[in-house]
Amino acid sequence: MSLLLNGNLVRDQIKTECRPRITRIIAKTGRAPGLAVVLVGDNSASAVYVRNKTKTAEELGIHHEAIVRDASLTTEGLLAIVADLNSRGDIDGILVQLPLPAHIDSQKALLAVAPEKDVDGFHPCNVGLLSTGRPGLRPCTPSGVIEILKRYEIPIAGRNAVVVGRSDIVGKPMAMLLLQENATITVCHSRTRHLAGVCRGAEILVAAIGRTAMITEEYIRPGAVVIDVGMNTVRTREEAERVFDAARLAEFDKRGSLLVGDVQPGAMARLASAYTPVPGGVGPLTIAMLMRNTIEAAERRVGL
Ligand code: GUN
């Protein structure tokens, strides 16, 4: 039997733990922790993410602002917005939603965020703190994965963990966090040879590639823990037939599209000892960890 790792449950636990910390910050400072989310351009997925982030902040009583600009914003314009947020006493966390329009220098923008307000954990300063094992703000999605593993009491230390994907947002920080938990890590990417064989060596397999159900049966060691960070939409019947079993295929036919991760759902359920479903696995954790990072940033800034 395969254990389904329920990200919604873990998210709710983390949100519950956030509440008294917010109350304590308000008691000490007279204000709630503050989060600013900057959205540039008209990426519809980003707009949904930002809405969900501010909705969760609202629900927890975290002060939130969405700063929305159209795609004509320049790099200098964005840097000015970030500089203003850096200087504000009532803003503890700043997040610049990615991807930014192509003409904006994303590296410059991420570098401009004050490290102590960098609730995404993307600033090189926080990346360095993570890689040297010092306290700092950690990227939300990979730290959410660690929360799921820990709360389900899945041992990490000494195990072979394979991360597929080397993005700055997920793959690289995921590998560093697993290393910090004393896993033996392998990071795979598009140039990795014999990928399926390397993945089959994994006791913990993390898929963060962004390719629809690319990880199939031959990549999964029977009994492995499989964490699917992917979030892809299946829109054609041809692809649905490749990806889904009969029950999900019927659901696809009803809805016309379905979400799927980077791992073929049926293969994962058959072979893994435990796995995160899509949706309802890793996804819900990203926003919960953002809320926790905002609270942590606020606590450090006010000396709690
Ligand atoms: N785009 C996709 N994921 C993320 C994230 O975690 N943070 C930001 N800022 N942008 C993203």
PDB file of C-alpha atoms and ligand atoms in Angstrom:
ATOM      1  CA  MET A   1       0.000   0.000   0.000  1.00  0.00           C
ATOM      2  CA  SER A   2       1.212   3.402  -0.933  1.00  0.00           C
ATOM      3  CA  LEU A   3       0.877   6.270   1.557  1.00  0.00           C
ATOM      4  CA  LEU A   4      -0.568   9.477   0.138  1.00  0.00           C
ATOM      5  CA  LEU A   5       1.241  12.497   1.606  1.00  0.00           C
ATOM      6  CA  ASN A   6      -1.513  15.043   2.073  1.00  0.00           C
ATOM      7  CA  GLY A   7      -0.175  18.555   1.526  1.00  0.00           C
ATOM      8  CA  ASN A   8      -3.462  20.153   2.495  1.00  0.00           C
ATOM      9  CA  LEU A   9      -3.216  18.669   6.015  1.00  0.00           C
ATOM     10  CA  VAL A  10       0.381  19.831   6.446  1.00  0.00           C
ATOM     11  CA  ARG A  11      -0.544  23.277   5.135  1.00  0.00           C
ATOM     12  CA  ASP A  12      -3.353  23.543   7.695  1.00  0.00           C
ATOM     13  CA  GLN A  13      -0.989  22.537  10.523  1.00  0.00           C
ATOM     14  CA  ILE A  14       1.508  25.209   9.480  1.00  0.00           C
ATOM     15  CA  LYS A  15      -1.193  27.859   9.213  1.00  0.00           C
ATOM     16  CA  THR A  16      -2.432  26.934  12.695  1.00  0.00           C
ATOM     17  CA  GLU A  17       1.114  27.322  14.034  1.00  0.00           C
ATOM     18  CA  CYS A  18       1.380  30.745  12.381  1.00  0.00           C
ATOM     19  CA  ARG A  19      -1.581  32.258  14.206  1.00  0.00           C
ATOM     20  CA  PRO A  20      -0.133  32.654  17.747  1.00  0.00           C
ATOM     21  CA  ARG A  21       3.120  33.974  16.277  1.00  0.00           C
ATOM     22  CA  ILE A  22       1.185  36.695  14.443  1.00  0.00           C
ATOM     23  CA  THR A  23      -0.669  37.541  17.653  1.00  0.00           C
ATOM     24  CA  ARG A  24       2.672  37.874  19.461  1.00  0.00           C
ATOM     25  CA  ILE A  25       4.044  40.236  16.808  1.00  0.00           C
ATOM     26  CA  ILE A  26       0.918  42.403  17.018  1.00  0.00           C
ATOM     27  CA  ALA A  27       1.146  42.445  20.833  1.00  0.00           C
ATOM     28  CA  LYS A  28       4.762  43.626  20.684  1.00  0.00           C
ATOM     29  CA  THR A  29       4.548  46.136  17.819  1.00  0.00           C
ATOM     30  CA  GLY A  30       0.917  47.124  17.451  1.00  0.00           C
ATOM     31  CA  ARG A  31       0.961  45.989  13.832  1.00  0.00           C
ATOM     32  CA  ALA A  32       0.589  42.751  11.893  1.00  0.00           C
ATOM     33  CA  PRO A  33       3.466  41.318   9.860  1.00  0.00           C
ATOM     34  CA  GLY A  34       3.435  42.872   6.358  1.00  0.00           C
ATOM     35  CA  LEU A  35       3.917  41.172   2.997  1.00  0.00           C
ATOM     36  CA  ALA A  36       4.278  42.943  -0.364  1.00  0.00           C
ATOM     37  CA  VAL A  37       3.915  40.954  -3.580  1.00  0.00           C
ATOM     38  CA  VAL A  38       5.068  42.598  -6.802  1.00  0.00           C
ATOM     39  CA  LEU A  39       3.459  41.376 -10.041  1.00  0.00           C
ATOM     40  CA  VAL A  40       4.638  42.711 -13.399  1.00  0.00           C
ATOM     41  CA  GLY A  41       2.966  41.956 -16.737  1.00  0.00           C
ATOM     42  CA  ASP A  42       0.033  39.758 -17.641  1.00  0.00           C
ATOM     43  CA  ASN A  43       1.122  36.161 -16.987  1.00  0.00           C
ATOM     44  CA  SER A  44      -2.222  34.589 -16.057  1.00  0.00           C
ATOM     45  CA  ALA A  45      -0.700  31.803 -13.934  1.00  0.00           C
ATOM     46  CA  SER A  46       1.302  34.382 -11.952  1.00  0.00           C
ATOM     47  CA  ALA A  47      -1.860  36.433 -11.400  1.00  0.00           C
ATOM     48  CA  VAL A  48      -3.562  33.346  -9.898  1.00  0.00           C
ATOM     49  CA  TYR A  49      -0.544  32.602  -7.659  1.00  0.00           C
ATOM     50  CA  VAL A  50      -0.436  36.191  -6.413  1.00  0.00           C
ATOM     51  CA  ARG A  51      -4.169  36.175  -5.697  1.00  0.00           C
ATOM     52  CA  ASN A  52      -3.797  32.959  -3.691  1.00  0.00           C
ATOM     53  CA  LYS A  53      -0.871  34.389  -1.732  1.00  0.00           C
ATOM     54  CA  THR A  54      -2.734  37.554  -0.749  1.00  0.00           C
ATOM     55  CA  LYS A  55      -5.877  35.534   0.025  1.00  0.00           C
ATOM     56  CA  THR A  56      -3.996  33.340   2.491  1.00  0.00           C
ATOM     57  CA  ALA A  57      -2.328  36.387   4.049  1.00  0.00           C
ATOM     58  CA  GLU A  58      -5.757  37.961   4.477  1.00  0.00           C
ATOM     59  CA  GLU A  59      -7.117  34.823   6.115  1.00  0.00           C
ATOM     60  CA  LEU A  60      -4.253  34.774   8.645  1.00  0.00           C
ATOM     61  CA  GLY A  61      -4.411  38.499   9.393  1.00  0.00           C
ATOM     62  CA  ILE A  62      -1.082  39.280   7.738  1.00  0.00           C
ATOM     63  CA  HIS A  63      -1.036  42.774   6.228  1.00  0.00           C
ATOM     64  CA  HIS A  64      -0.650  42.369   2.472  1.00  0.00           C
ATOM     65  CA  GLU A  65      -0.206  44.543  -0.581  1.00  0.00           C
ATOM     66  CA  ALA A  66      -0.155  43.452  -4.211  1.00  0.00           C
ATOM     67  CA  ILE A  67       1.766  45.941  -6.329  1.00  0.00           C
ATOM     68  CA  VAL A  68       0.645  45.301  -9.908  1.00  0.00           C
ATOM     69  CA  ARG A  69       2.297  46.955 -12.926  1.00  0.00           C
ATOM     70  CA  ASP A  70       1.843  46.336 -16.630  1.00  0.00           C
ATOM     71  CA  ALA A  71       4.569  44.860 -18.825  1.00  0.00           C
ATOM     72  CA  SER A  72       5.844  48.294 -19.851  1.00  0.00           C
ATOM     73  CA  LEU A  73       7.551  48.692 -16.448  1.00  0.00           C
ATOM     74  CA  THR A  74      11.336  49.073 -16.808  1.00  0.00           C
ATOM     75  CA  THR A  75      14.030  47.429 -14.702  1.00  0.00           C
ATOM     76  CA  GLU A  76      14.695  50.839 -13.121  1.00  0.00           C
ATOM     77  CA  GLY A  77      10.988  51.235 -12.364  1.00  0.00           C
ATOM     78  CA  LEU A  78      10.926  47.858 -10.634  1.00  0.00           C
ATOM     79  CA  LEU A  79      14.109  48.654  -8.685  1.00  0.00           C
ATOM     80  CA  ALA A  80      12.462  51.870  -7.440  1.00  0.00           C
ATOM     81  CA  ILE A  81       9.414  49.896  -6.223  1.00  0.00           C
ATOM     82  CA  VAL A  82      11.651  47.399  -4.416  1.00  0.00           C
ATOM     83  CA  ALA A  83      13.778  50.180  -2.874  1.00  0.00           C
ATOM     84  CA  ASP A  84      10.630  51.803  -1.496  1.00  0.00           C
ATOM     85  CA  LEU A  85       9.443  48.485   0.002  1.00  0.00           C
ATOM     86  CA  ASN A  86      12.904  47.883   1.489  1.00  0.00           C
ATOM     87  CA  SER A  87      12.689  51.194   3.342  1.00  0.00           C
ATOM     88  CA  ARG A  88       9.181  50.713   4.749  1.00  0.00           C
ATOM     89  CA  GLY A  89       8.864  49.810   8.409  1.00  0.00           C
ATOM     90  CA  ASP A  90       5.489  48.121   7.991  1.00  0.00           C
ATOM     91  CA  ILE A  91       6.662  45.687   5.282  1.00  0.00           C
ATOM     92  CA  ASP A  92       8.555  42.615   6.550  1.00  0.00           C
ATOM     93  CA  GLY A  93       8.463  40.453   3.431  1.00  0.00           C
ATOM     94  CA  ILE A  94       8.903  41.297  -0.255  1.00  0.00           C
ATOM     95  CA  LEU A  95       8.234  38.879  -3.082  1.00  0.00           C
ATOM     96  CA  VAL A  96       8.792  39.674  -6.758  1.00  0.00           C
ATOM     97  CA  GLN A  97       6.683  37.181  -8.680  1.00  0.00           C
ATOM     98  CA  LEU A  98       8.584  35.276 -11.393  1.00  0.00           C
ATOM     99  CA  PRO A  99       8.793  35.072 -14.338  1.00  0.00           C
ATOM    100  CA  LEU A 100       9.280  38.781 -15.039  1.00  0.00           C
ATOM    101  CA  PRO A 101       8.809  40.148 -18.589  1.00  0.00           C
ATOM    102  CA  ALA A 102      11.872  39.334 -20.725  1.00  0.00           C
ATOM    103  CA  HIS A 103      13.120  42.937 -20.942  1.00  0.00           C
ATOM    104  CA  ILE A 104      13.430  43.211 -17.156  1.00  0.00           C
ATOM    105  CA  ASP A 105      16.720  42.158 -15.579  1.00  0.00           C
ATOM    106  CA  SER A 106      15.450  39.527 -13.111  1.00  0.00           C
ATOM    107  CA  GLN A 107      18.836  39.041 -11.445  1.00  0.00           C
ATOM    108  CA  LYS A 108      19.070  42.765 -10.702  1.00  0.00           C
ATOM    109  CA  ALA A 109      15.548  42.746  -9.305  1.00  0.00           C
ATOM    110  CA  LEU A 110      16.207  39.775  -6.987  1.00  0.00           C
ATOM    111  CA  LEU A 111      19.485  41.313  -5.857  1.00  0.00           C
ATOM    112  CA  ALA A 112      17.678  44.545  -4.958  1.00  0.00           C
ATOM    113  CA  VAL A 113      15.418  42.929  -2.333  1.00  0.00           C
ATOM    114  CA  ALA A 114      16.814  43.455   1.172  1.00  0.00           C
ATOM    115  CA  PRO A 115      17.992  39.977   2.288  1.00  0.00           C
ATOM    116  CA  GLU A 116      16.163  40.284   5.634  1.00  0.00           C
ATOM    117  CA  LYS A 117      12.877  40.858   3.726  1.00  0.00           C
ATOM    118  CA  ASP A 118      13.562  38.258   1.024  1.00  0.00           C
ATOM    119  CA  VAL A 119      10.738  35.828   1.882  1.00  0.00           C
ATOM    120  CA  ASP A 120      11.404  33.862  -1.321  1.00  0.00           C
ATOM    121  CA  GLY A 121      14.943  33.086  -0.163  1.00  0.00           C
ATOM    122  CA  PHE A 122      16.265  33.900  -3.644  1.00  0.00           C
ATOM    123  CA  HIS A 123      18.807  36.605  -2.742  1.00  0.00           C
ATOM    124  CA  PRO A 124      22.412  35.332  -3.066  1.00  0.00           C
ATOM    125  CA  CYS A 125      22.875  36.247   0.581  1.00  0.00           C
ATOM    126  CA  ASN A 126      20.133  33.807   1.644  1.00  0.00           C
ATOM    127  CA  VAL A 127      21.355  31.211  -0.873  1.00  0.00           C
ATOM    128  CA  GLY A 128      24.780  31.436   0.795  1.00  0.00           C
ATOM    129  CA  LEU A 129      23.285  31.176   4.286  1.00  0.00           C
ATOM    130  CA  LEU A 130      21.443  28.014   3.195  1.00  0.00           C
ATOM    131  CA  SER A 131      24.465  26.427   1.595  1.00  0.00           C
ATOM    132  CA  THR A 132      26.592  27.061   4.681  1.00  0.00           C
ATOM    133  CA  GLY A 133      23.869  25.838   7.054  1.00  0.00           C
ATOM    134  CA  ARG A 134      23.315  29.183   8.755  1.00  0.00           C
ATOM    135  CA  PRO A 135      19.875  30.524   9.740  1.00  0.00           C
ATOM    136  CA  GLY A 136      18.183  32.538   6.992  1.00  0.00           C
ATOM    137  CA  LEU A 137      15.084  32.701   4.844  1.00  0.00           C
ATOM    138  CA  ARG A 138      14.666  29.488   2.810  1.00  0.00           C
ATOM    139  CA  PRO A 139      12.883  29.084  -0.559  1.00  0.00           C
ATOM    140  CA  CYS A 140       9.239  28.179   0.039  1.00  0.00           C
ATOM    141  CA  THR A 141       8.607  25.166  -2.195  1.00  0.00           C
ATOM    142  CA  PRO A 142      11.647  23.079  -1.191  1.00  0.00           C
ATOM    143  CA  SER A 143      11.240  23.914   2.486  1.00  0.00           C
ATOM    144  CA  GLY A 144       7.611  22.802   2.119  1.00  0.00           C
ATOM    145  CA  VAL A 145       8.858  19.441   0.838  1.00  0.00           C
ATOM    146  CA  ILE A 146      11.047  19.046   3.931  1.00  0.00           C
ATOM    147  CA  GLU A 147       8.024  19.863   6.131  1.00  0.00           C
ATOM    148  CA  ILE A 148       5.972  17.122   4.454  1.00  0.00           C
ATOM    149  CA  LEU A 149       8.757  14.556   4.901  1.00  0.00           C
ATOM    150  CA  LYS A 150       9.320  15.476   8.553  1.00  0.00           C
ATOM    151  CA  ARG A 151       5.667  15.605   9.557  1.00  0.00           C
ATOM    152  CA  TYR A 152       5.062  12.198   8.006  1.00  0.00           C
ATOM    153  CA  GLU A 153       8.174  10.993   9.876  1.00  0.00           C
ATOM    154  CA  ILE A 154       9.909   9.895   6.702  1.00  0.00           C
ATOM    155  CA  PRO A 155      13.599   9.412   7.493  1.00  0.00           C
ATOM    156  CA  ILE A 156      15.953  11.537   5.380  1.00  0.00           C
ATOM    157  CA  ALA A 157      19.374  11.095   7.004  1.00  0.00           C
ATOM    158  CA  GLY A 158      21.601   8.613   5.223  1.00  0.00           C
ATOM    159  CA  ARG A 159      19.165   8.008   2.401  1.00  0.00           C
ATOM    160  CA  ASN A 160      19.876   8.373  -1.295  1.00  0.00           C
ATOM    161  CA  ALA A 161      17.913  11.373  -2.531  1.00  0.00           C
ATOM    162  CA  VAL A 162      17.751  12.214  -6.217  1.00  0.00           C
ATOM    163  CA  VAL A 163      16.511  15.651  -7.286  1.00  0.00           C
ATOM    164  CA  VAL A 164      15.541  15.939 -10.942  1.00  0.00           C
ATOM    165  CA  GLY A 165      15.790  19.600 -11.981  1.00  0.00           C
ATOM    166  CA  ARG A 166      18.368  22.244 -11.106  1.00  0.00           C
ATOM    167  CA  SER A 167      16.376  25.467 -11.009  1.00  0.00           C
ATOM    168  CA  ASP A 168      17.308  28.218  -8.576  1.00  0.00           C
ATOM    169  CA  ILE A 169      13.718  28.173  -7.273  1.00  0.00           C
ATOM    170  CA  VAL A 170      13.355  24.458  -6.515  1.00  0.00           C
ATOM    171  CA  GLY A 171      16.060  22.001  -7.625  1.00  0.00           C
ATOM    172  CA  LYS A 172      19.189  23.614  -6.194  1.00  0.00           C
ATOM    173  CA  PRO A 173      17.732  24.715  -2.834  1.00  0.00           C
ATOM    174  CA  MET A 174      15.945  21.332  -2.557  1.00  0.00           C
ATOM    175  CA  ALA A 175      19.295  19.583  -2.865  1.00  0.00           C
ATOM    176  CA  MET A 176      20.867  21.874  -0.252  1.00  0.00           C
ATOM    177  CA  LEU A 177      18.023  21.324   2.215  1.00  0.00           C
ATOM    178  CA  LEU A 178      18.192  17.533   1.782  1.00  0.00           C
ATOM    179  CA  LEU A 179      21.958  17.696   2.290  1.00  0.00           C
ATOM    180  CA  GLN A 180      21.403  19.667   5.464  1.00  0.00           C
ATOM    181  CA  GLU A 181      19.160  16.806   6.613  1.00  0.00           C
ATOM    182  CA  ASN A 182      22.079  14.455   5.903  1.00  0.00           C
ATOM    183  CA  ALA A 183      20.740  12.781   2.784  1.00  0.00           C
ATOM    184  CA  THR A 184      23.183  11.674   0.103  1.00  0.00           C
ATOM    185  CA  ILE A 185      22.141  13.820  -2.836  1.00  0.00           C
ATOM    186  CA  THR A 186      22.309  13.553  -6.598  1.00  0.00           C
ATOM    187  CA  VAL A 187      21.077  16.425  -8.768  1.00  0.00           C
ATOM    188  CA  CYS A 188      19.987  15.475 -12.296  1.00  0.00           C
ATOM    189  CA  HIS A 189      19.205  17.728 -15.259  1.00  0.00           C
ATOM    190  CA  SER A 190      18.703  17.740 -19.012  1.00  0.00           C
ATOM    191  CA  ARG A 191      22.311  16.650 -19.650  1.00  0.00           C
ATOM    192  CA  THR A 192      22.270  13.749 -17.185  1.00  0.00           C
ATOM    193  CA  ARG A 193      23.018  10.423 -18.860  1.00  0.00           C
ATOM    194  CA  HIS A 194      21.041   7.279 -17.961  1.00  0.00           C
ATOM    195  CA  LEU A 195      18.501   9.389 -16.069  1.00  0.00           C
ATOM    196  CA  ALA A 196      16.042   6.547 -15.445  1.00  0.00           C
ATOM    197  CA  GLY A 197      18.793   4.391 -13.933  1.00  0.00           C
ATOM    198  CA  VAL A 198      20.018   7.213 -11.681  1.00  0.00           C
ATOM    199  CA  CYS A 199      16.435   7.862 -10.523  1.00  0.00           C
ATOM    200  CA  ARG A 200      15.929   4.153  -9.824  1.00  0.00           C
ATOM    201  CA  GLY A 201      18.722   4.453  -7.262  1.00  0.00           C
ATOM    202  CA  ALA A 202      16.681   6.992  -5.283  1.00  0.00           C
ATOM    203  CA  GLU A 203      15.105   6.164  -1.937  1.00  0.00           C
ATOM    204  CA  ILE A 204      13.707   9.700  -2.052  1.00  0.00           C
ATOM    205  CA  LEU A 205      12.950  10.976  -5.554  1.00  0.00           C
ATOM    206  CA  VAL A 206      12.051  14.640  -6.049  1.00  0.00           C
ATOM    207  CA  ALA A 207      10.770  15.571  -9.499  1.00  0.00           C
ATOM    208  CA  ALA A 208      11.025  19.289 -10.290  1.00  0.00           C
ATOM    209  CA  ILE A 209      11.512  19.400 -14.027  1.00  0.00           C
ATOM    210  CA  GLY A 210       8.332  21.024 -15.321  1.00  0.00           C
ATOM    211  CA  ARG A 211       7.613  18.297 -17.893  1.00  0.00           C
ATOM    212  CA  THR A 212       4.264  16.552 -17.946  1.00  0.00           C
ATOM    213  CA  ALA A 213       4.477  13.076 -16.345  1.00  0.00           C
ATOM    214  CA  MET A 214       8.020  12.600 -17.596  1.00  0.00           C
ATOM    215  CA  ILE A 215       8.889  10.304 -14.698  1.00  0.00           C
ATOM    216  CA  THR A 216       7.395   6.924 -15.537  1.00  0.00           C
ATOM    217  CA  GLU A 217       7.595   3.435 -14.059  1.00  0.00           C
ATOM    218  CA  GLU A 218      11.170   2.752 -15.104  1.00  0.00           C
ATOM    219  CA  TYR A 219      12.415   5.773 -13.108  1.00  0.00           C
ATOM    220  CA  ILE A 220      10.931   4.677  -9.782  1.00  0.00           C
ATOM    221  CA  ARG A 221      12.523   2.239  -7.366  1.00  0.00           C
ATOM    222  CA  PRO A 222       9.807   0.078  -5.775  1.00  0.00           C
ATOM    223  CA  GLY A 223       9.256   1.403  -2.236  1.00  0.00           C
ATOM    224  CA  ALA A 224      10.752   4.832  -2.936  1.00  0.00           C
ATOM    225  CA  VAL A 225       9.302   8.038  -1.506  1.00  0.00           C
ATOM    226  CA  VAL A 226       8.287  10.142  -4.509  1.00  0.00           C
ATOM    227  CA  ILE A 227       7.800  13.908  -4.245  1.00  0.00           C
ATOM    228  CA  ASP A 228       6.209  15.485  -7.300  1.00  0.00           C
ATOM    229  CA  VAL A 229       6.810  19.238  -7.470  1.00  0.00           C
ATOM    230  CA  GLY A 230       5.507  19.551 -11.038  1.00  0.00           C
ATOM    231  CA  MET A 231       2.324  21.360 -11.987  1.00  0.00           C
ATOM    232  CA  ASN A 232       1.315  20.896 -15.618  1.00  0.00           C
ATOM    233  CA  THR A 233      -1.995  21.039 -17.428  1.00  0.00           C
ATOM    234  CA  VAL A 234      -2.989  18.195 -19.753  1.00  0.00           C
ATOM    235  CA  ARG A 235      -5.176  19.592 -22.530  1.00  0.00           C
ATOM    236  CA  THR A 236      -5.215  17.002 -25.317  1.00  0.00           C
ATOM    237  CA  ARG A 237      -6.781  13.546 -25.256  1.00  0.00           C
ATOM    238  CA  GLU A 238      -3.655  12.052 -26.773  1.00  0.00           C
ATOM    239  CA  GLU A 239      -1.579  13.275 -23.856  1.00  0.00           C
ATOM    240  CA  ALA A 240      -4.292  12.290 -21.379  1.00  0.00           C
ATOM    241  CA  GLU A 241      -4.193   8.721 -22.704  1.00  0.00           C
ATOM    242  CA  ARG A 242      -0.450   8.590 -22.122  1.00  0.00           C
ATOM    243  CA  VAL A 243      -0.674  10.026 -18.622  1.00  0.00           C
ATOM    244  CA  PHE A 244      -3.870   8.831 -16.932  1.00  0.00           C
ATOM    245  CA  ASP A 245      -5.565   5.551 -16.041  1.00  0.00           C
ATOM    246  CA  ALA A 246      -9.218   4.859 -16.986  1.00  0.00           C
ATOM    247  CA  ALA A 247     -10.772   6.678 -13.997  1.00  0.00           C
ATOM    248  CA  ARG A 248      -8.772   9.883 -14.473  1.00  0.00           C
ATOM    249  CA  LEU A 249      -9.305   9.664 -18.222  1.00  0.00           C
ATOM    250  CA  ALA A 250     -13.066   9.777 -17.653  1.00  0.00           C
ATOM    251  CA  GLU A 251     -12.526  12.828 -15.437  1.00  0.00           C
ATOM    252  CA  PHE A 252     -10.424  14.413 -18.182  1.00  0.00           C
ATOM    253  CA  ASP A 253     -13.215  13.815 -20.711  1.00  0.00           C
ATOM    254  CA  LYS A 254     -15.678  15.517 -18.378  1.00  0.00           C
ATOM    255  CA  ARG A 255     -13.527  18.572 -17.670  1.00  0.00           C
ATOM    256  CA  GLY A 256     -11.508  18.987 -20.865  1.00  0.00           C
ATOM    257  CA  SER A 257      -8.239  19.476 -18.966  1.00  0.00           C
ATOM    258  CA  LEU A 258      -6.549  18.095 -15.833  1.00  0.00           C
ATOM    259  CA  LEU A 259      -3.574  18.982 -13.667  1.00  0.00           C
ATOM    260  CA  VAL A 260      -0.694  16.552 -13.542  1.00  0.00           C
ATOM    261  CA  GLY A 261       2.786  16.702 -12.071  1.00  0.00           C
ATOM    262  CA  ASP A 262       6.139  15.620 -13.446  1.00  0.00           C
ATOM    263  CA  VAL A 263       5.440  12.017 -12.414  1.00  0.00           C
ATOM    264  CA  GLN A 264       2.965   9.672 -14.043  1.00  0.00           C
ATOM    265  CA  PRO A 265       0.287   9.358 -11.322  1.00  0.00           C
ATOM    266  CA  GLY A 266      -0.416   5.652 -11.793  1.00  0.00           C
ATOM    267  CA  ALA A 267       3.254   4.653 -11.712  1.00  0.00           C
ATOM    268  CA  MET A 268       3.765   6.656  -8.536  1.00  0.00           C
ATOM    269  CA  ALA A 269       0.752   5.129  -6.756  1.00  0.00           C
ATOM    270  CA  ARG A 270       1.772   1.597  -7.793  1.00  0.00           C
ATOM    271  CA  LEU A 271       5.451   1.717  -6.939  1.00  0.00           C
ATOM    272  CA  ALA A 272       6.075   4.341  -4.244  1.00  0.00           C
ATOM    273  CA  SER A 273       5.884   3.600  -0.514  1.00  0.00           C
ATOM    274  CA  ALA A 274       4.702   7.208  -0.104  1.00  0.00           C
ATOM    275  CA  TYR A 275       4.040  10.013  -2.576  1.00  0.00           C
ATOM    276  CA  THR A 276       2.662  13.521  -2.974  1.00  0.00           C
ATOM    277  CA  PRO A 277      -0.316  13.742  -5.344  1.00  0.00           C
ATOM    278  CA  VAL A 278      -0.922  16.538  -7.841  1.00  0.00           C
ATOM    279  CA  PRO A 279      -2.913  18.540  -6.942  1.00  0.00           C
ATOM    280  CA  GLY A 280      -2.918  18.436  -3.123  1.00  0.00           C
ATOM    281  CA  GLY A 281       0.698  17.497  -2.444  1.00  0.00           C
ATOM    282  CA  VAL A 282       3.556  19.987  -2.538  1.00  0.00           C
ATOM    283  CA  GLY A 283       1.499  22.843  -4.044  1.00  0.00           C
ATOM    284  CA  PRO A 284      -0.398  23.889  -0.905  1.00  0.00           C
ATOM    285  CA  LEU A 285       2.855  24.090   1.067  1.00  0.00           C
ATOM    286  CA  THR A 286       4.449  26.856  -1.017  1.00  0.00           C
ATOM    287  CA  ILE A 287       2.027  29.512   0.194  1.00  0.00           C
ATOM    288  CA  ALA A 288       2.038  28.219   3.787  1.00  0.00           C
ATOM    289  CA  MET A 289       5.839  28.474   3.849  1.00  0.00           C
ATOM    290  CA  LEU A 290       5.641  31.993   2.413  1.00  0.00           C
ATOM    291  CA  MET A 291       3.400  32.970   5.323  1.00  0.00           C
ATOM    292  CA  ARG A 292       5.831  31.368   7.770  1.00  0.00           C
ATOM    293  CA  ASN A 293       8.785  33.146   6.155  1.00  0.00           C
ATOM    294  CA  THR A 294       6.943  36.473   6.420  1.00  0.00           C
ATOM    295  CA  ILE A 295       6.353  35.837  10.124  1.00  0.00           C
ATOM    296  CA  GLU A 296       9.986  34.804  10.622  1.00  0.00           C
ATOM    297  CA  ALA A 297      11.209  37.942   8.847  1.00  0.00           C
ATOM    298  CA  ALA A 298       8.915  40.064  11.024  1.00  0.00           C
ATOM    299  CA  GLU A 299      10.053  38.321  14.237  1.00  0.00           C
ATOM    300  CA  ARG A 300      13.720  38.925  13.406  1.00  0.00           C
ATOM    301  CA  ARG A 301      13.079  42.552  12.518  1.00  0.00           C
ATOM    302  CA  VAL A 302      11.215  43.294  15.766  1.00  0.00           C
ATOM    303  CA  GLY A 303      13.516  41.234  17.983  1.00  0.00           C
ATOM    304  CA  LEU A 304      11.221  38.342  18.872  1.00  0.00           C
TER     305      LEU A 304
HETATM  306  N1  GUN B   1       7.154  31.696  -9.681  1.00  0.00           N
HETATM  307  C1  GUN B   1       6.964  30.360  -9.521  1.00  0.00           C
HETATM  308  N2  GUN B   1       7.275  29.992  -8.256  1.00  0.00           N
HETATM  309  C2  GUN B   1       7.651  31.113  -7.617  1.00  0.00           C
HETATM  310  C3  GUN B   1       8.068  31.380  -6.279  1.00  0.00           C
HETATM  311  O1  GUN B   1       8.181  30.500  -5.427  1.00  0.00           O
HETATM  312  N3  GUN B   1       8.362  32.684  -5.997  1.00  0.00           N
HETATM  313  C4  GUN B   1       8.274  33.667  -6.929  1.00  0.00           C
HETATM  314  N4  GUN B   1       8.603  34.895  -6.564  1.00  0.00           N
HETATM  315  N5  GUN B   1       7.889  33.453  -8.161  1.00  0.00           N
HETATM  316  C5  GUN B   1       7.578  32.181  -8.503  1.00  0.00           C
END
